[in-house]
């Protein structure tokens, strides 16, 4: 029944079984426009879907609205799948994480030959990336075999000694795709289908092996000649945006649905995809040569959201942007997908997660409480590098204005806090060294430099 309703939903539609439904609806509305490309989102906790929503259009020409069961390209979220595939093969003694890539590609650039699979998985190999290489940009609009792709993208020198630092490299994951093909004797897409997608019942997940589009969901990018308009990514004048997916391969060529991503997450985190030891490697921060750590494991970012540990990955390919996040302490998984590559759906997902888990102070609606907070907040403040801001209370509404900028409406919150509209990042008034200060709190980066009341 829900499916039939979704199919006729126009502009914005959502389904929820959660006390925060209205708040989630508001977030979705904040981050979308009915006549623009949009986004689809899903949040599940303890294997129960608590919210699914779709907003915006799948096709600006036909006006077909996005649906929560649409297939979208997930970009670099693919990397968690590729990492799991390598770990699965290591568990079965088909290969070792300590194997060098030269074992699988003997004729590779000699400078790359001794790089280990582990260093490629963790982005600590020393490889740069090929995305900004003009030689590659001039040819990647057309299909190419994996061997041809590798030959062209491996011309550049290493950027640093392996293990010295962490620099994100799509190139490394394409090489991992080749290692999978050589060690299994089958194409990457076939191995993923046989090993993961089919056994897990992920019927709408697959690797895009050629071309740009896979269905009637059109991917859009910004029209730089008219920034308020959207154009099909493949129609962009910027040749860097016309990318045949054969050039993306194991680094970002998977397409999936919200439901399939939830199925994948449950299987991965429960030990159905890889063994516990392998999962621990995926979710453990990599240690560098100087004994420091980077916020990345194997195919997953590892960092805190609002003080809570998370495993996550973003993904962008021309026309599409996605974010997938799991918070293990709450068994909460959320995925957002957009068919506009300049809009990061993680902004909406992060706000929804914050609401669900109470990571930010709740908004205040009581007029007396708002007035009381306003009396404390109103004034002028000076922050980092002498930046100043003013908070005013006009017609029962709080506003903030930074020097040289327009006045912005702010939302009063509990605990002497406030936020901007359409955001769960917040600012808190507190006393510090006998002075009143406003402390900004970013849900990912934590507390920032304070503004002192003058």
Short mmCIF file of C-alpha atoms in Angstrom, two decimals:
data_model
loop_
_atom_site.label_atom_id
_atom_site.label_comp_id
_atom_site.label_asym_id
_atom_site.label_seq_id
_atom_site.Cartn_x
_atom_site.Cartn_y
_atom_site.Cartn_z
CA UNK A 1 0.00 0.00 0.00
CA UNK A 2 2.78 2.43 0.91
CA UNK A 3 4.49 1.78 -2.39
CA UNK A 4 1.45 2.86 -4.37
CA UNK A 5 1.16 6.04 -2.32
CA UNK A 6 4.83 6.86 -2.81
CA UNK A 7 4.47 6.54 -6.57
CA UNK A 8 2.02 9.45 -6.73
CA UNK A 9 3.70 11.66 -4.12
CA UNK A 10 4.76 14.98 -5.63
CA UNK A 11 7.35 17.37 -4.22
CA UNK A 12 7.88 15.80 -0.83
CA UNK A 13 6.71 12.53 0.67
CA UNK A 14 7.70 10.67 3.81
CA UNK A 15 6.80 7.66 5.91
CA UNK A 16 7.64 7.36 9.58
CA UNK A 17 6.81 5.47 12.73
CA UNK A 18 8.57 7.81 15.11
CA UNK A 19 7.82 10.64 17.52
CA UNK A 20 10.22 12.86 15.55
CA UNK A 21 8.29 12.57 12.28
CA UNK A 22 7.35 16.27 12.12
CA UNK A 23 10.92 17.31 12.81
CA UNK A 24 12.22 14.96 10.11
CA UNK A 25 9.67 16.33 7.64
CA UNK A 26 10.85 19.84 8.44
CA UNK A 27 14.49 18.88 7.88
CA UNK A 28 13.66 17.29 4.53
CA UNK A 29 11.77 20.41 3.49
CA UNK A 30 14.67 22.62 4.59
CA UNK A 31 17.10 20.73 2.39
CA UNK A 32 15.03 20.47 -0.79
CA UNK A 33 12.89 22.35 -3.29
CA UNK A 34 9.90 20.79 -5.03
CA UNK A 35 10.98 21.81 -8.55
CA UNK A 36 14.69 20.99 -8.23
CA UNK A 37 16.69 17.76 -8.16
CA UNK A 38 16.29 16.35 -4.68
CA UNK A 39 17.19 13.71 -2.18
CA UNK A 40 15.94 10.52 -0.61
CA UNK A 41 16.68 9.54 2.99
CA UNK A 42 16.15 6.66 5.38
CA UNK A 43 16.89 6.21 9.08
CA UNK A 44 16.63 2.87 10.86
CA UNK A 45 17.34 1.91 14.45
CA UNK A 46 17.56 -1.62 15.86
CA UNK A 47 16.65 -2.87 12.37
CA UNK A 48 13.40 -0.89 12.33
CA UNK A 49 12.87 1.83 9.74
CA UNK A 50 11.83 4.94 11.63
CA UNK A 51 11.77 7.37 8.72
CA UNK A 52 11.93 7.32 4.93
CA UNK A 53 11.47 10.41 2.82
CA UNK A 54 11.83 11.72 -0.72
CA UNK A 55 11.84 15.29 -1.96
CA UNK A 56 12.45 16.93 -5.31
CA UNK A 57 12.44 15.62 -8.85
CA UNK A 58 14.08 12.62 -10.49
CA UNK A 59 13.78 14.31 -13.90
CA UNK A 60 13.32 18.05 -14.38
CA UNK A 61 11.95 17.55 -17.89
CA UNK A 62 9.26 14.97 -17.12
CA UNK A 63 8.67 16.31 -13.58
CA UNK A 64 8.80 12.75 -12.25
CA UNK A 65 9.19 13.03 -8.44
CA UNK A 66 11.86 11.12 -6.59
CA UNK A 67 10.71 8.02 -4.69
CA UNK A 68 12.21 6.39 -1.63
CA UNK A 69 12.80 3.19 -3.61
CA UNK A 70 14.71 4.88 -6.46
CA UNK A 71 18.08 3.48 -7.49
CA UNK A 72 20.90 6.02 -7.29
CA UNK A 73 24.64 5.89 -7.81
CA UNK A 74 26.39 5.97 -4.43
CA UNK A 75 29.86 7.01 -5.57
CA UNK A 76 32.65 6.39 -3.08
CA UNK A 77 30.35 4.63 -0.65
CA UNK A 78 31.43 1.82 -3.01
CA UNK A 79 34.74 1.74 -1.15
CA UNK A 80 33.25 -0.04 1.86
CA UNK A 81 32.07 -2.79 -0.49
CA UNK A 82 35.47 -3.05 -2.15
CA UNK A 83 37.22 -3.18 1.23
CA UNK A 84 34.87 -5.94 2.38
CA UNK A 85 35.60 -7.89 -0.81
CA UNK A 86 39.37 -7.73 -0.24
CA UNK A 87 38.93 -8.79 3.40
CA UNK A 88 36.69 -11.68 2.37
CA UNK A 89 39.35 -12.92 -0.02
CA UNK A 90 41.99 -12.57 2.70
CA UNK A 91 39.84 -14.65 5.07
CA UNK A 92 39.70 -17.36 2.42
CA UNK A 93 43.50 -17.22 1.91
CA UNK A 94 43.07 -16.12 -1.69
CA UNK A 95 45.26 -13.10 -1.00
CA UNK A 96 46.86 -11.26 1.91
CA UNK A 97 46.54 -7.65 2.99
CA UNK A 98 50.34 -7.61 2.99
CA UNK A 99 50.53 -8.59 -0.68
CA UNK A 100 51.99 -5.92 -2.92
CA UNK A 101 49.92 -4.65 -5.83
CA UNK A 102 52.73 -5.74 -8.14
CA UNK A 103 51.70 -9.35 -7.47
CA UNK A 104 48.44 -8.67 -9.30
CA UNK A 105 49.68 -6.09 -11.82
CA UNK A 106 53.29 -7.06 -12.66
CA UNK A 107 53.72 -4.38 -15.33
CA UNK A 108 52.49 -1.51 -13.14
CA UNK A 109 54.59 1.63 -12.67
CA UNK A 110 57.70 0.35 -10.79
CA UNK A 111 57.21 3.03 -8.13
CA UNK A 112 53.83 1.50 -7.29
CA UNK A 113 54.87 -2.14 -7.35
CA UNK A 114 55.63 -2.63 -3.64
CA UNK A 115 52.56 -0.83 -2.31
CA UNK A 116 50.54 -3.22 -0.14
CA UNK A 117 46.83 -3.86 -0.40
CA UNK A 118 46.52 -2.63 3.19
CA UNK A 119 48.07 0.72 2.31
CA UNK A 120 45.70 1.07 -0.64
CA UNK A 121 42.69 0.24 1.53
CA UNK A 122 43.63 2.86 4.13
CA UNK A 123 44.73 5.61 1.69
CA UNK A 124 48.22 5.57 3.21
CA UNK A 125 50.06 4.20 0.17
CA UNK A 126 51.56 7.46 -1.06
CA UNK A 127 49.40 7.55 -4.18
CA UNK A 128 47.96 10.83 -5.32
CA UNK A 129 44.67 10.92 -7.20
CA UNK A 130 43.89 10.99 -10.89
CA UNK A 131 40.73 13.13 -10.77
CA UNK A 132 42.50 16.38 -11.60
CA UNK A 133 44.84 14.90 -14.20
CA UNK A 134 44.10 16.73 -17.50
CA UNK A 135 45.30 13.74 -19.53
CA UNK A 136 42.70 11.57 -17.81
CA UNK A 137 40.00 14.25 -17.98
CA UNK A 138 40.38 14.42 -21.76
CA UNK A 139 39.63 10.74 -22.30
CA UNK A 140 37.41 9.53 -19.46
CA UNK A 141 34.21 10.48 -21.19
CA UNK A 142 34.53 7.29 -23.23
CA UNK A 143 34.48 3.65 -22.12
CA UNK A 144 37.86 2.01 -21.52
CA UNK A 145 38.93 -1.42 -20.34
CA UNK A 146 40.23 -1.68 -16.78
CA UNK A 147 43.75 -2.36 -18.04
CA UNK A 148 43.68 0.77 -20.19
CA UNK A 149 42.33 2.83 -17.29
CA UNK A 150 45.12 1.59 -15.00
CA UNK A 151 47.81 2.26 -17.60
CA UNK A 152 46.72 5.88 -17.96
CA UNK A 153 46.07 6.74 -14.31
CA UNK A 154 49.30 5.24 -12.92
CA UNK A 155 51.72 7.60 -14.68
CA UNK A 156 52.14 10.01 -11.78
CA UNK A 157 54.86 9.74 -9.08
CA UNK A 158 54.11 8.91 -5.45
CA UNK A 159 53.28 11.88 -3.25
CA UNK A 160 54.78 10.57 0.01
CA UNK A 161 56.35 7.51 1.59
CA UNK A 162 53.87 4.76 2.30
CA UNK A 163 52.47 5.06 5.82
CA UNK A 164 53.66 8.61 6.44
CA UNK A 165 50.26 10.22 6.06
CA UNK A 166 46.69 9.66 4.92
CA UNK A 167 45.64 11.17 1.59
CA UNK A 168 42.43 10.02 -0.05
CA UNK A 169 43.07 8.24 -3.35
CA UNK A 170 40.48 6.86 -5.76
CA UNK A 171 43.37 5.48 -7.77
CA UNK A 172 44.23 3.04 -4.99
CA UNK A 173 40.74 1.56 -4.97
CA UNK A 174 40.76 1.03 -8.73
CA UNK A 175 43.95 -0.97 -8.23
CA UNK A 176 42.17 -2.98 -5.53
CA UNK A 177 39.44 -3.73 -8.06
CA UNK A 178 42.07 -5.19 -10.35
CA UNK A 179 43.47 -7.29 -7.49
CA UNK A 180 39.97 -8.70 -6.95
CA UNK A 181 39.63 -9.56 -10.63
CA UNK A 182 43.04 -11.23 -10.89
CA UNK A 183 42.66 -13.26 -7.69
CA UNK A 184 39.10 -14.45 -8.43
CA UNK A 185 39.28 -14.84 -12.19
CA UNK A 186 36.07 -12.88 -12.66
CA UNK A 187 35.15 -9.25 -13.31
CA UNK A 188 34.69 -7.02 -10.27
CA UNK A 189 30.97 -6.57 -10.91
CA UNK A 190 30.40 -10.32 -11.18
CA UNK A 191 32.33 -11.07 -7.99
CA UNK A 192 30.35 -8.47 -6.05
CA UNK A 193 27.08 -9.79 -7.43
CA UNK A 194 27.87 -13.43 -6.67
CA UNK A 195 29.48 -12.87 -3.26
CA UNK A 196 27.40 -10.10 -1.73
CA UNK A 197 24.47 -8.65 -3.63
CA UNK A 198 22.65 -11.84 -4.63
CA UNK A 199 23.17 -13.81 -1.37
CA UNK A 200 22.03 -10.81 0.70
CA UNK A 201 18.96 -10.19 -1.43
CA UNK A 202 20.21 -6.79 -2.57
CA UNK A 203 18.23 -7.04 -5.78
CA UNK A 204 18.58 -3.37 -6.72
CA UNK A 205 22.32 -3.04 -6.17
CA UNK A 206 24.86 -3.44 -8.96
CA UNK A 207 28.09 -2.08 -10.40
CA UNK A 208 27.72 0.42 -13.24
CA UNK A 209 30.27 -0.91 -15.72
CA UNK A 210 29.76 1.46 -18.63
CA UNK A 211 28.11 4.74 -19.49
CA UNK A 212 26.71 7.36 -17.15
CA UNK A 213 23.00 6.77 -16.52
CA UNK A 214 21.39 3.57 -15.26
CA UNK A 215 17.67 4.44 -15.04
CA UNK A 216 15.21 7.31 -15.24
CA UNK A 217 16.75 9.15 -12.28
CA UNK A 218 18.73 11.92 -13.96
CA UNK A 219 21.90 13.17 -12.30
CA UNK A 220 22.36 16.94 -12.32
CA UNK A 221 25.15 19.41 -11.70
CA UNK A 222 25.33 23.20 -11.43
CA UNK A 223 25.09 25.25 -14.60
CA UNK A 224 28.01 27.64 -14.11
CA UNK A 225 26.60 29.97 -16.77
CA UNK A 226 23.37 30.22 -14.74
CA UNK A 227 24.07 29.09 -11.15
CA UNK A 228 20.40 28.86 -10.18
CA UNK A 229 19.72 26.34 -12.93
CA UNK A 230 20.55 22.64 -13.08
CA UNK A 231 21.85 20.71 -16.06
CA UNK A 232 22.42 17.03 -16.72
CA UNK A 233 25.92 16.18 -15.56
CA UNK A 234 26.84 14.72 -18.95
CA UNK A 235 25.82 18.02 -20.62
CA UNK A 236 28.21 20.10 -18.53
CA UNK A 237 30.73 22.20 -20.45
CA UNK A 238 33.30 21.06 -17.89
CA UNK A 239 34.78 17.93 -19.46
CA UNK A 240 35.81 16.76 -15.99
CA UNK A 241 32.11 16.07 -15.37
CA UNK A 242 31.60 13.71 -18.33
CA UNK A 243 32.88 10.48 -16.83
CA UNK A 244 32.16 7.01 -18.14
CA UNK A 245 31.81 4.80 -15.10
CA UNK A 246 34.47 2.40 -16.40
CA UNK A 247 36.92 5.03 -15.15
CA UNK A 248 35.46 4.85 -11.64
CA UNK A 249 35.15 1.07 -11.19
CA UNK A 250 35.84 -0.27 -7.68
CA UNK A 251 36.40 3.23 -6.29
CA UNK A 252 32.83 4.42 -6.83
CA UNK A 253 30.69 2.72 -9.50
CA UNK A 254 28.02 0.99 -7.39
CA UNK A 255 24.34 1.96 -7.60
CA UNK A 256 21.88 1.01 -4.86
CA UNK A 257 18.72 1.89 -2.95
CA UNK A 258 18.04 3.05 0.58
CA UNK A 259 16.60 -0.33 1.48
CA UNK A 260 19.53 -2.28 0.04
CA UNK A 261 22.00 -0.06 1.90
CA UNK A 262 20.19 -0.85 5.15
CA UNK A 263 20.37 -4.57 4.34
CA UNK A 264 24.08 -4.24 3.60
CA UNK A 265 24.79 -2.40 6.83
CA UNK A 266 22.99 -4.98 8.94
CA UNK A 267 24.85 -7.84 7.25
CA UNK A 268 28.22 -6.09 7.52
CA UNK A 269 27.89 -5.09 11.15
CA UNK A 270 26.49 -8.47 12.25
CA UNK A 271 29.39 -10.47 10.81
CA UNK A 272 27.49 -11.92 7.87
CA UNK A 273 29.68 -10.20 5.27
CA UNK A 274 33.12 -10.56 6.87
CA UNK A 275 34.39 -12.08 10.12
CA UNK A 276 34.63 -10.06 13.33
CA UNK A 277 38.39 -9.68 12.99
CA UNK A 278 38.00 -8.20 9.51
CA UNK A 279 35.20 -5.90 10.65
CA UNK A 280 37.43 -4.65 13.45
CA UNK A 281 40.04 -3.72 10.86
CA UNK A 282 37.46 -1.85 8.81
CA UNK A 283 36.29 0.17 11.81
CA UNK A 284 39.65 0.82 13.49
CA UNK A 285 41.55 4.03 12.76
CA UNK A 286 44.69 3.37 10.76
CA UNK A 287 47.97 4.04 12.55
CA UNK A 288 50.65 5.94 10.65
CA UNK A 289 54.42 5.62 10.77
CA UNK A 290 54.71 8.28 13.48
CA UNK A 291 52.18 6.37 15.62
CA UNK A 292 49.43 8.96 15.07
CA UNK A 293 46.08 7.88 13.65
CA UNK A 294 43.89 9.00 10.77
CA UNK A 295 40.10 9.06 10.87
CA UNK A 296 39.85 6.19 8.42
CA UNK A 297 39.83 2.43 8.68
CA UNK A 298 39.40 0.17 5.65
CA UNK A 299 36.76 1.63 3.37
CA UNK A 300 35.15 3.58 6.21
CA UNK A 301 35.62 6.93 7.91
CA UNK A 302 35.83 6.55 11.68
CA UNK A 303 35.02 9.64 13.73
CA UNK A 304 32.53 11.00 16.24
CA UNK A 305 29.23 12.73 15.49
CA UNK A 306 27.99 14.78 18.40
CA UNK A 307 30.31 12.81 20.66
CA UNK A 308 29.09 9.43 19.36
CA UNK A 309 31.39 7.10 17.39
CA UNK A 310 30.36 6.62 13.77
CA UNK A 311 31.41 4.60 10.74
CA UNK A 312 30.54 6.43 7.56
CA UNK A 313 31.41 7.27 3.99
CA UNK A 314 30.38 9.91 1.50
CA UNK A 315 30.26 9.37 -2.23
CA UNK A 316 30.07 11.66 -5.23
CA UNK A 317 30.10 10.91 -8.94
CA UNK A 318 28.98 13.39 -11.60
CA UNK A 319 25.26 13.88 -11.04
CA UNK A 320 24.97 12.15 -7.68
CA UNK A 321 25.99 12.61 -4.03
CA UNK A 322 25.43 10.22 -1.12
CA UNK A 323 26.24 9.64 2.54
CA UNK A 324 25.92 6.47 4.60
CA UNK A 325 26.49 6.46 8.37
CA UNK A 326 26.21 3.94 11.20
CA UNK A 327 26.37 4.73 14.93
CA UNK A 328 27.09 1.39 16.64
CA UNK A 329 26.32 2.48 20.20
CA UNK A 330 22.75 3.23 19.12
CA UNK A 331 22.46 0.64 16.33
CA UNK A 332 21.31 3.47 14.09
CA UNK A 333 21.95 3.55 10.34
CA UNK A 334 21.08 6.39 7.98
CA UNK A 335 21.54 6.88 4.26
CA UNK A 336 20.94 9.90 2.07
CA UNK A 337 21.16 10.08 -1.72
CA UNK A 338 20.88 13.12 -3.99
CA UNK A 339 20.66 13.46 -7.77
CA UNK A 340 22.49 16.81 -7.64
CA UNK A 341 26.25 16.45 -7.23
CA UNK A 342 26.65 19.88 -5.62
CA UNK A 343 24.30 19.03 -2.75
CA UNK A 344 25.61 16.85 0.09
CA UNK A 345 22.67 14.87 1.55
CA UNK A 346 24.70 14.30 4.69
CA UNK A 347 23.58 17.75 5.83
CA UNK A 348 19.99 16.54 6.12
CA UNK A 349 20.98 13.13 7.50
CA UNK A 350 23.21 14.68 10.16
CA UNK A 351 20.37 16.91 11.35
CA UNK A 352 17.98 13.94 11.50
CA UNK A 353 20.46 11.81 13.43
CA UNK A 354 21.01 14.67 15.88
CA UNK A 355 17.26 14.96 16.43
CA UNK A 356 16.77 11.22 16.87
CA UNK A 357 19.64 10.84 19.35
CA UNK A 358 19.25 14.19 21.15
CA UNK A 359 22.72 15.32 20.12
CA UNK A 360 21.66 18.97 20.14
CA UNK A 361 19.53 20.99 22.59
CA UNK A 362 15.82 20.96 21.77
CA UNK A 363 14.14 24.09 20.35
CA UNK A 364 12.14 26.28 22.75
CA UNK A 365 8.60 27.34 21.86
CA UNK A 366 7.45 28.81 25.18
CA UNK A 367 7.41 32.62 24.84
CA UNK A 368 8.44 33.26 28.43
CA UNK A 369 11.47 30.98 28.08
CA UNK A 370 12.40 32.59 24.78
CA UNK A 371 12.22 36.05 26.34
CA UNK A 372 14.36 34.90 29.26
CA UNK A 373 17.00 33.46 26.92
CA UNK A 374 16.95 36.63 24.83
CA UNK A 375 17.82 38.78 27.86
CA UNK A 376 20.93 36.67 28.38
CA UNK A 377 21.96 36.53 24.73
CA UNK A 378 21.37 40.06 23.46
CA UNK A 379 24.61 41.96 23.02
CA UNK A 380 27.81 42.27 21.02
CA UNK A 381 30.52 39.61 20.89
CA UNK A 382 34.06 39.36 19.57
CA UNK A 383 35.53 36.12 18.30
CA UNK A 384 38.55 34.65 16.56
CA UNK A 385 40.62 37.17 14.56
CA UNK A 386 38.47 40.00 15.96
CA UNK A 387 35.33 38.91 14.10
CA UNK A 388 32.29 40.49 15.75
CA UNK A 389 28.64 39.51 15.94
CA UNK A 390 25.53 41.09 17.40
CA UNK A 391 22.46 39.33 18.79
CA UNK A 392 19.19 41.26 18.90
CA UNK A 393 15.62 40.52 19.97
CA UNK A 394 13.00 42.13 17.74
CA UNK A 395 9.25 41.45 17.67
CA UNK A 396 9.71 38.35 19.84
CA UNK A 397 12.31 36.96 17.45
CA UNK A 398 16.05 36.46 17.97
CA UNK A 399 18.52 37.48 15.27
CA UNK A 400 22.27 37.27 14.82
CA UNK A 401 24.33 39.49 12.55
CA UNK A 402 28.03 39.13 11.81
CA UNK A 403 29.99 42.22 10.87
CA UNK A 404 29.53 42.93 7.17
CA UNK A 405 26.82 40.28 6.75
CA UNK A 406 23.03 40.17 6.65
CA UNK A 407 20.93 39.61 9.75
CA UNK A 408 19.86 35.99 10.24
CA UNK A 409 16.98 34.56 12.22
CA UNK A 410 18.06 32.11 14.93
CA UNK A 411 16.20 29.37 16.77
CA UNK A 412 16.20 29.52 20.60
CA UNK A 413 17.08 26.21 22.25
CA UNK A 414 17.36 24.69 25.69
CA UNK A 415 20.53 24.97 27.82
CA UNK A 416 21.10 28.65 26.90
CA UNK A 417 21.65 27.69 23.28
CA UNK A 418 20.53 28.67 19.81
CA UNK A 419 21.00 27.52 16.23
CA UNK A 420 20.48 28.78 12.72
CA UNK A 421 17.35 27.76 10.88
CA UNK A 422 17.58 24.34 9.20
CA UNK A 423 20.60 23.27 11.26
CA UNK A 424 21.27 21.20 14.38
CA UNK A 425 24.75 22.68 14.89
CA UNK A 426 24.34 24.98 17.85
CA UNK A 427 25.80 27.83 19.92
CA UNK A 428 25.80 27.89 23.73
CA UNK A 429 26.07 30.83 26.11
CA UNK A 430 28.22 30.05 29.14
CA UNK A 431 30.53 31.70 31.65
CA UNK A 432 34.26 31.32 31.17
CA UNK A 433 36.88 33.10 33.32
CA UNK A 434 34.25 35.51 34.64
CA UNK A 435 33.21 36.44 31.11
CA UNK A 436 30.13 35.42 29.16
CA UNK A 437 30.99 33.63 25.94
CA UNK A 438 29.15 31.97 23.07
CA UNK A 439 30.65 28.60 22.14
CA UNK A 440 29.80 27.19 18.67
CA UNK A 441 29.40 23.40 18.59
CA UNK A 442 29.69 21.57 15.28
CA UNK A 443 28.23 18.06 15.33
CA UNK A 444 31.30 16.64 13.60
CA UNK A 445 34.14 18.97 14.61
CA UNK A 446 32.95 19.61 18.17
CA UNK A 447 33.40 22.89 20.06
CA UNK A 448 34.95 25.78 18.18
CA UNK A 449 36.59 29.06 19.22
CA UNK A 450 34.36 31.11 21.52
CA UNK A 451 32.93 34.61 21.05
CA UNK A 452 33.40 36.82 24.13
CA UNK A 453 30.60 39.18 25.17
CA UNK A 454 31.73 42.81 25.13
#
